[in-house]
Amino acid sequence: MNTSFDVSDDIDIAWCPGCGNFSILSTLKKTLADLNIKSRQVVMVSGIGQAAKIPQYFKTNYFNGLHGRALPAATAIKAVNPSLTVIAESGDGDMYGEGGNHFIHTIRRNPDITNIVHNNMVYGLTKGQASPTSQRGFNTPVQVDGVILEPFNPLAVALSLDASFVARAYAADQKQTKTILTKAIQHEGYSLVDILQPCVSFNKVNTYEWYKKHTEYIKDHNVSDKQKALHLALQTDPLLLGIIYQNKEKQTFETMHPIYEREQTPLIKRSYNSEVVKQIIKSYH
Amino acid sequence: MNTSFDVSDDIDIAWCPGCGNFSILSTLKKTLADLNIKSRQVVMVSGIGQAAKIPQYFKTNYFNGLHGRALPAATAIKAVNPSLTVIAESGDGDMYGEGGNHFIHTIRRNPDITNIVHNNMVYGLTKGQASPTSQRGFNTPVQVDGVILEPFNPLAVALSLDASFVARAYAADQKQTKTILTKAIQHEGYSLVDILQPCVSFNKVNTYEWYKKHTEYIKDHNVSDKQKALHLALQTDPLLLGIIYQNKEKQTFETMHPIYEREQTPLIKRSYNSEVVKQIIKSYH
Amino acid sequence: MRSENQDISIIIAGEAGQGIQSVEQLFVTLLHHMNYYVFSTKEYMSRVRGGSNSTEIRASLLPVNSFVDRIDILIILDEKAFDHVSHRVTDDTIIIGDDRMVSNISHPHVFSFDFTGSAKKIGNLVYANTIAIGLLASLFHISSKELQEHITSFFSSKSKQIIDDNIQAMHKGISFAQTLISSIQIPEKIKNDLNNTNSLLLLNGTQAIGLGALAGGVNFISSYPMSPSTGVLTFLASNGKKTNVFVEQAEDEIAAINMAVGAWYAGARALVTTSGGGFALMGEGLSLAAMTETPIVVHIAQRPGPATGLPTRTEQGDLQLALHTGHGEFPRLIYAPGTLQEGFFLTKRSFDLADRYQIPVILLSDQYFVDSKYQTSSFLDLDKKPTHHIVKTTEHYKRYENNISGVSPRGIPGYGSGYVCVDSDEHDEAGRITENSDVRKQMVEKRLRKMQQIRKQSIPPTLYGSAQYETLLIGWGSTVHTIEEARKQMDKEKISFLHFSQVYPLHPKTKTYLKKANRIITIENNATAQFDQVLLEETGISADAHILQFTGHPFSVETLLQKIPETIQALEEE
Amino acid sequence: MRSENQDISIIIAGEAGQGIQSVEQLFVTLLHHMNYYVFSTKEYMSRVRGGSNSTEIRASLLPVNSFVDRIDILIILDEKAFDHVSHRVTDDTIIIGDDRMVSNISHPHVFSFDFTGSAKKIGNLVYANTIAIGLLASLFHISSKELQEHITSFFSSKSKQIIDDNIQAMHKGISFAQTLISSIQIPEKIKNDLNNTNSLLLLNGTQAIGLGALAGGVNFISSYPMSPSTGVLTFLASNGKKTNVFVEQAEDEIAAINMAVGAWYAGARALVTTSGGGFALMGEGLSLAAMTETPIVVHIAQRPGPATGLPTRTEQGDLQLALHTGHGEFPRLIYAPGTLQEGFFLTKRSFDLADRYQIPVILLSDQYFVDSKYQTSSFLDLDKKPTHHIVKTTEHYKRYENNISGVSPRGIPGYGSGYVCVDSDEHDEAGRITENSDVRKQMVEKRLRKMQQIRKQSIPPTLYGSAQYETLLIGWGSTVHTIEEARKQMDKEKISFLHFSQVYPLHPKTKTYLKKANRIITIENNATAQFDQVLLEETGISADAHILQFTGHPFSVETLLQKIPETIQALEEE
Ligand SMILES: Cc1ncc(C[n+]2csc(CCOP(=O)(O)OP(=O)(O)O)c2C)c(N)n1
Ligand SMILES: Cc1ncc(C[n+]2csc(CCOP(=O)(O)OP(=O)(O)O)c2C)c(N)n1
Ligand code: SF4
Ligand code: SF4
Ligand SMILES: [Mg+2]
Ligand SMILES: [Mg+2]
C-alpha cells in the first residue's frame, strides 16, 4: 500500500529480511497517512540502532540524533514548535539503556510526543548483546552464561512515573498495532508504545512463534484504572498487549510551561522585541 | 553518643544548622556501630551535593565520586570485594536526577549494597533549584513559576523494577530510621532507603512541620506483598514511612555472576595465573 | 590606611548565610548612585552556611575593575573571618568588627563596635549588615538622607516594620562612624557632571552574558545547575517570560545539550550553560551539533578541576577541553570575554555566528568573570533584530547542499515545502545515511571548509600599552583588567599587554604582534599554560615564560606587580 | 594475474550475513597451517544483512601485514559485490563468481561456476562458502586430504551430517578449481623448516589487545557495546571465567567508566573499551580517575566521526580528544599500537603504568587495527606476575601523602589498618575536602609532577629504514605496516619512516629524529593532521606536509606509493 510517507526513491532498507521492523514501518506509515497528518508537519526523532534507522525510510522531516538521546531532542522540538507532530522512535537498548534517564524524566514532563520503542530484547545493530529487556538466561557473546539482570519492565516503570498513555503492541499484528498507534498519536501528552519486535538475526529465543505463545491482548480493562494497569503491567507471561493506561486529563509540558501559559503562538513564531531587552538593560543603570 | 565511626578531629561540618542531614549522620553512625560492622570494612560511596558530603564526617573508607555516579562505583567495589559493606549515599538530585539511569539499572542488578538517599526535594548545594522529587508548584530561582513536572516517586519506580528492599524514612525520627537502616544494611541485595530530609535553607515548603503533618508510618503491611507495596508507594499524602517491600529470596548480583558461581574468594584475592594466559595464547598458534 | 590611593578597598568577611551578599549588593549600588566608581568580587566556599567567605568592594574616583590583595577597610562578621584574610592585612588596614570578634586581634587599627548587640536590640541579627552599611556610607560622605532613600527603595517590597528597623540600624551605623572618620581618608565622590557613573551600567559577568544572550535573540535555554554557571540560567529564568525564553532545567547535562540541539533544529536559538564537569559530559552532544551542522552556543563558567575540584572558585583550566572535546573533526569557535562589554557583545555574537556558520560556539568564562561587578558604558546598537539564517524550504530541499562556502542553507521543519532531514551518521546532501567514501570525503571537507570564513570573522586581540614594546604580556578571558592595571603601573618599562577575547581561531594579526616582542609571557589562571599551546599551534610561536596561578583564586594586581618583573628578570638572566 | 608478486591478494565480496567472515576465518587459518604467510582485513557496513562488504586475504611467502588495493583474485558472492570493489579491479584480476552474478561483467578473466546451484543441491546456500574454500585451497597447492582435515576440525562441534556436507562442498570446489589452475600462478607454500609459520601466532588486533590485557592482569571490564571496540569486551567475556575477569555490560558509558574507577579503587585492574562517541561521554569519569589518582585503562577503537559518523569504518580522528578530554589539568599517557606485538605489550604495559603512576592510560586503536589479522611471533616473558602497586595500609594512612615523586602509596579498602579515602573534590593528604589554597596548589603540583617520571618511561619511536634520510615519513598507530611496505618499495630514495606507538608524551629522542630530516611528512588517517599538532607541542617542530585520508578506509600501499612521491615533489617545488 502506498502512503504519503513513502520514500519515492528505490531505497535500500538496511534491515534483515524477515525482521519485525518492516511491519512497524508500514504500520506507522499507514497510521500517519490515515490520520491525515501532513508529512511536512511531522518530525521523527530517533537515536542509533536498527530501529533508529526508521526515519531514513520515511518521507518526512527527521532528526536522527545520538544513541539514547532522542527524547530530549524530541521534547525540545515540540516545545519550540508545538504545531509539529513529534515521534520519538528507537530501540529498547537506546531508549531504556543508554537513554534511561531521559525516559524517566521525559515521562515526568509529559510533552505531547509519541514514544515508540522497537523492543526486540536485544542489541541488534551491535550484533546481539543483551538489552535491558533481555530475559534472564539469554545467552550472548557478552552474557556468555546468560543474562542475570532483572529485565526492565518499561510499562511498569512508565506507570510508576504516571505516564499519561502506556501501551504494548506486537509488531506482527499490524491491525491492532495500528489501532494502538493511532490512539497514541492522538493522545495529548506523552505516549509510550512499546512494540514487541522479533529480531530474526540475534534473538533466537523471542521469535515470532514465541510471541504468539507468550502474548495476549488485554480484555475488559478500564484504561483509566492505574492500579489495575500496574497489576497488568507487572504480568510477564503472557505479556499483555493493548492500551494499558490512559489519562486524558493530564496537562502537557507545553501547555503548563510559563511560555505558553498566556500565549499559544509557537515560540519560533514570536519575534524579537528589542524594546524589552533595552528596558532590562536599563534596569542596570 | 560516641561511635566507632566518629571522626576524631574537631571537624567542621559544612551543613547548615538545623539541617536534617545531621540526624541522618548520627543515626547511620549508630546503626553501623550497633551492627558491629568494622569501620575498616565499610566503604561509603557518594556523589556530589550536601548529602553527598556525609562520608567526610565518617571514620571509614570512602569513595566520594562524581555527581550522580555513586551507584556504578559502589556496584563495582562490591563486585571486586564482596567482603566489604558498601553504602551508596547521596541526595535526591544526585541519585534520581543526574544519576537516574544508574538508579534504574543498579536495581536491575541487585548488588548487595545499601542505597541511602537524602531526599530534601531540592538541590541544596547549588542553592535551591528543583530536584526530581520537588513537588508541583515549588518555586525556585529557575522554576520561577513553580515546578510543572510530575514529582519522581522513587519507591514506586524501585518497585516496578523489582527492587528487593524498598523503604522510606524520615530524618528527624532517629529511632525508626535506625530500625529501617538496620534492616536495609542487613538485607542481602540492593536496598533503597529514601529518607525525607528537611532542608532549612532552601525548602521552605517541606519543613519539619510539614513532614509531621504529611507522613505516617505504614501499619499492618506484609512487606512481601508487592502489589500492595506498589499501592502504598503511589500514595502521596500522607507519604508513608517504613519498609514497604522486601524480597529475601532474590539473588544478588555478586552471587549470580559467573565469577562467583563456583568460587567465592573475592576477586581481588585471586591471583594471576600465567599458565592459563599462556594456554590461551597458545590457542592462536 | 594608605592615603595615596584614590581608591579604597573594602573587604567584608564572614560566614556563608550571614548576609555578605546583601551588604555587597546594597552598598555597591549605593556607591554607584553616589557617583563613585565601584568594583566588587566575591570568593566563597562550596557550602550554604558557615565557613569563611569574603567580598571585596573597591570604590574609587577612577574606573576600577580588578582584584587587589590590599585591604584598606576590613569588616569582620564572624570569629573565623580575620584568620581567613589575615595574609592580606597590612599595618595600614583598618579593621572593624564586633567586640567579640576583634578582641583577639593585635593590630594598630582595630575598631570594635557592638554590632551584634545593637542588631539584636533592633530585633534581628541581620540588621548588623545594615549597621555596617550605615557606617561605611558615612565614611564615604553619603548623607543620611541619601542613604535612607536608598535603603527605603532597596527594601521597598518589604513591610514598613522592616524598613523602619533598617533605617534605625542605618542610624546606628552612622553614629558608629563618627569615631572613625578622623582615621580614614576617603576621597569625595565625583562631582556631578556628564561623566558621572549614572550613565553607566552596573552589573556582573553573569548579567553581561545573560543580557548578551537576550540581545542575541536567545529563546531557549536547557541546562543543569552547576556552579559557577547557574547564574546565567537563573538570569534567563527571571527574565524569560517577558522576553520569550523557554527555560528548562534538564535532568542532566546530556539532556541539556541534546535539547538545545533539538531546539535549534526546530528553529530556536538555544543556549546551554555549564561548568567544566558538566561540559565534559557534553562532548558527544557537541559532536552531534557539528555533524548535523546544527548551531549551538555553550557557555562554560570555568572552575578548578579535575573532577569536582573547587566548585565555587576560579580557574582557566578548560581551554584545551573546549578546543578539542567532541569526537571526530569539525570547526568551532571559542570566545573568552574579558571585559563586561565583551561579555555582552561576544555572547550576542555567539548566536549570530553559530547561526550563520551552523557550528558550535563556546563562550569560556570563569567564576571570577561571572561574579565580578563594576560599571561599564551602556550596550549600544540594540535595535537591529538578530538575523536568523533560516530559509524557507522548497520541494526538493537538501539540508546539506554542498556549496562553495560549506554553509548549506538551513531550513527548519514545518516551514516551506521541503523536508529537513538531519543525521548523526555520515549522510548525503539530502541528510540520508551513506557509507559512500566519496560522499564521506566531500562532507568532511564541506564541514571543515567553513573554518576559512570563521577565521575571517575573528576578533583581533586588543593591545594595551604602546605599540613599541620589548615585553609582551599575553592574557585571555577574565584576567584582562588585572593584568592591565598591573601593566599600567609598570608602563615605562616597555611592557605591553595583548589580550585575547577570541581564543580560537586566533586572528592573523596575532603573529605580527608576537614577532615584534623580545620576550613573550603568558599570564594564565591555570597550571599548564594552555593558551600558550594555542599560540604555538596557531602561529608557530610560543611564549618565553609563563606566570601561572592555580590556587582557585584570581590573580591580584599585587601578585602580578611582583611576578612580572621577576619573570622578566629571570628571562634576562637566562 | 600479475605473476611478479610473491603474494596473492584475494578479495571476497558479498552481503552482510552471507558468511564472508567464516570463509575468512577458515581459509586464513588453513593458509597459516599450510605455511603461508597471511594477512586479512575486512571492511563492512553498519548493518546486519545485505549491503556490500568485503574481506581482503593476502597469502605470501614473505610476511605480509598491510592492506593493498590490488586484487589478484576476486570472489563474488552477490550481485552488488562487483560494483562495490570494481575500482580496484585491473585487467590482471581474476574474477570468480556464480553464473548469475558475473554474467554482466565484461572483463578478460571472468570465471563462473554454479556455486549457488551446487550449494543448494548439497542442502544449503551456505555451502557456497565451503565450495569457494575448496576452490581457493586447490589453487594454493593444498591437498584434499589436508583440506578435509582442516574442515573436519573446524566444524568439529557440529553434527556429522554438517561435516559431511561441508566435505562434499569442498570437493565440489576442488573440482571447480581444475579449470582455473592453468591461469593462476600461486607460489608454493614455504618448505617446512624452523622458520615456518606454525611457530607464529595468528591473530587480529582485538585479540592482541585482549591477550595483552590478560597478561597485564586485567580482572574487571565494564563497557557498553560500540563498534569497533566491542570485540575486546566479547574476547574477555569468552575467556573471563577461566582467567577471573569480572565482565559487566554497563547501562551506558558513564556507568562503564565509573564502575572501572570503582573497581580499581577496590583493588581490581579494570579496563574500559569504547569508541570515540562513547569516550566523549567519559571525559568526566577520566577526570575523576585523575583527581582521585585512581588508575584507569581505556581502550578506544577509533571510527570516523563526528557523532555517529561511519560506525564500522576506520579513522585516526580522536587523538586530540584523547589528549585533552576531561576537565581540569592532569597527567595522562597515550599508546597507539601499530604492530600486533605492540597491541599486546602496550596493553599489558598500560596496566602496569596506570597502576604504578595512578593515572589514566589510553590505548588508541582503530577499526583497521582491531580487524586486521596476520602472524606474529609468540608473546614472550609471561611468567612474571604483574606487579600490583598496592600497599597494606597502616593506622594513620594517608591516601595522598605528598612525596617527591608525586605518587603516593596506594592502599585499598579492607587491606590494612588504615582508611582509604578518595575524593573528587580537591582534598588534603588524608583525602578530605579542602579549600585551602596552599593545599590546592601542592596537590595540583603533586599530580602534575608525576609527568616527569612518566616521560622517562616513554617508548621511543621506531625508525624504519636508514638513519641517513632526507625525507622522514611519520606515522602513528595502525598505519605502521602499510607505510613501511610502501617505504620499502621506495628505499633508494633516502626516505625513512618513524613510527610512534606512544603518542603522548613523546620520547625525547623524537626531536633528534625530526631535526635530522630535510622534510617531514606525517601520514594520518584523519583530516586535520592531529599528530602533527602533538609533534609541534612536544618538540616545537612540525611537519612540512601531510598525507591525509578520511574516507573511512585505511591507506593502501598503492595510495601511499602514489602520494609519497607526489608530496615530496610538491615540497621540492615550493
Ligand atoms: C554513545 C554510543 N554508545 C554505543 C553506541 C553503539 N550502539 C549503536 S546501536 C546500539 C544498540 C542498539 O540496540 P537497540 O537500541 O536495542 O536497537 P536495535 O539495533 O536492537 O534495533 C549500540 C550499543 C553508539 N552508537 N553510541
Ligand atoms: C556533572 C555535574 N553537574 C552538576 C553539578 C553541580 N551540582 C553539585 S550538587 C548538585 C545538586 C545537589 O542536589 P542533591 O543531590 O539533591 O543534594 P543536596 O545538596 O540537596 O543534598 C549539583 C547540580 C556537579 N557537581 N556535577
Ligand atoms: S539485526 Fe535484528 S532487529 Fe536488526 S534488522 Fe536484523 S532482524 Fe531486525
Ligand atoms: S542547604 Fe539544605 S540540605 Fe544543605 S545543609 Fe543546608 S539545610 Fe541541609
Ligand atoms: Mg533492540
Ligand atoms: Mg537534595
Short mmCIF file of C-alpha atoms and ligand atoms in Angstrom, two decimals, chain B residues 51 91-94 118-124 131 197, ligand 6:
data_model
loop_
_atom_site.label_atom_id
_atom_site.label_comp_id
_atom_site.label_asym_id
_atom_site.label_seq_id
_atom_site.Cartn_x
_atom_site.Cartn_y
_atom_site.Cartn_z
CA ALA B 51 24.04 14.93 51.33
CA GLY B 91 20.96 13.47 47.60
CA ASP B 92 17.76 13.22 45.61
CA GLY B 93 19.13 15.30 42.74
CA ASP B 94 22.22 13.18 42.58
CA HIS B 118 18.70 12.17 51.47
CA ASN B 119 15.50 13.39 49.88
CA ASN B 120 15.09 17.08 50.65
CA MET B 121 13.08 17.70 47.48
CA VAL B 122 15.54 20.34 46.39
CA TYR B 123 19.07 20.89 45.12
CA GLY B 124 20.79 22.10 48.27
CA SER B 131 15.04 18.34 42.25
CA GLN B 197 15.11 15.29 54.98
MG MG E 6 18.58 17.37 47.52
#
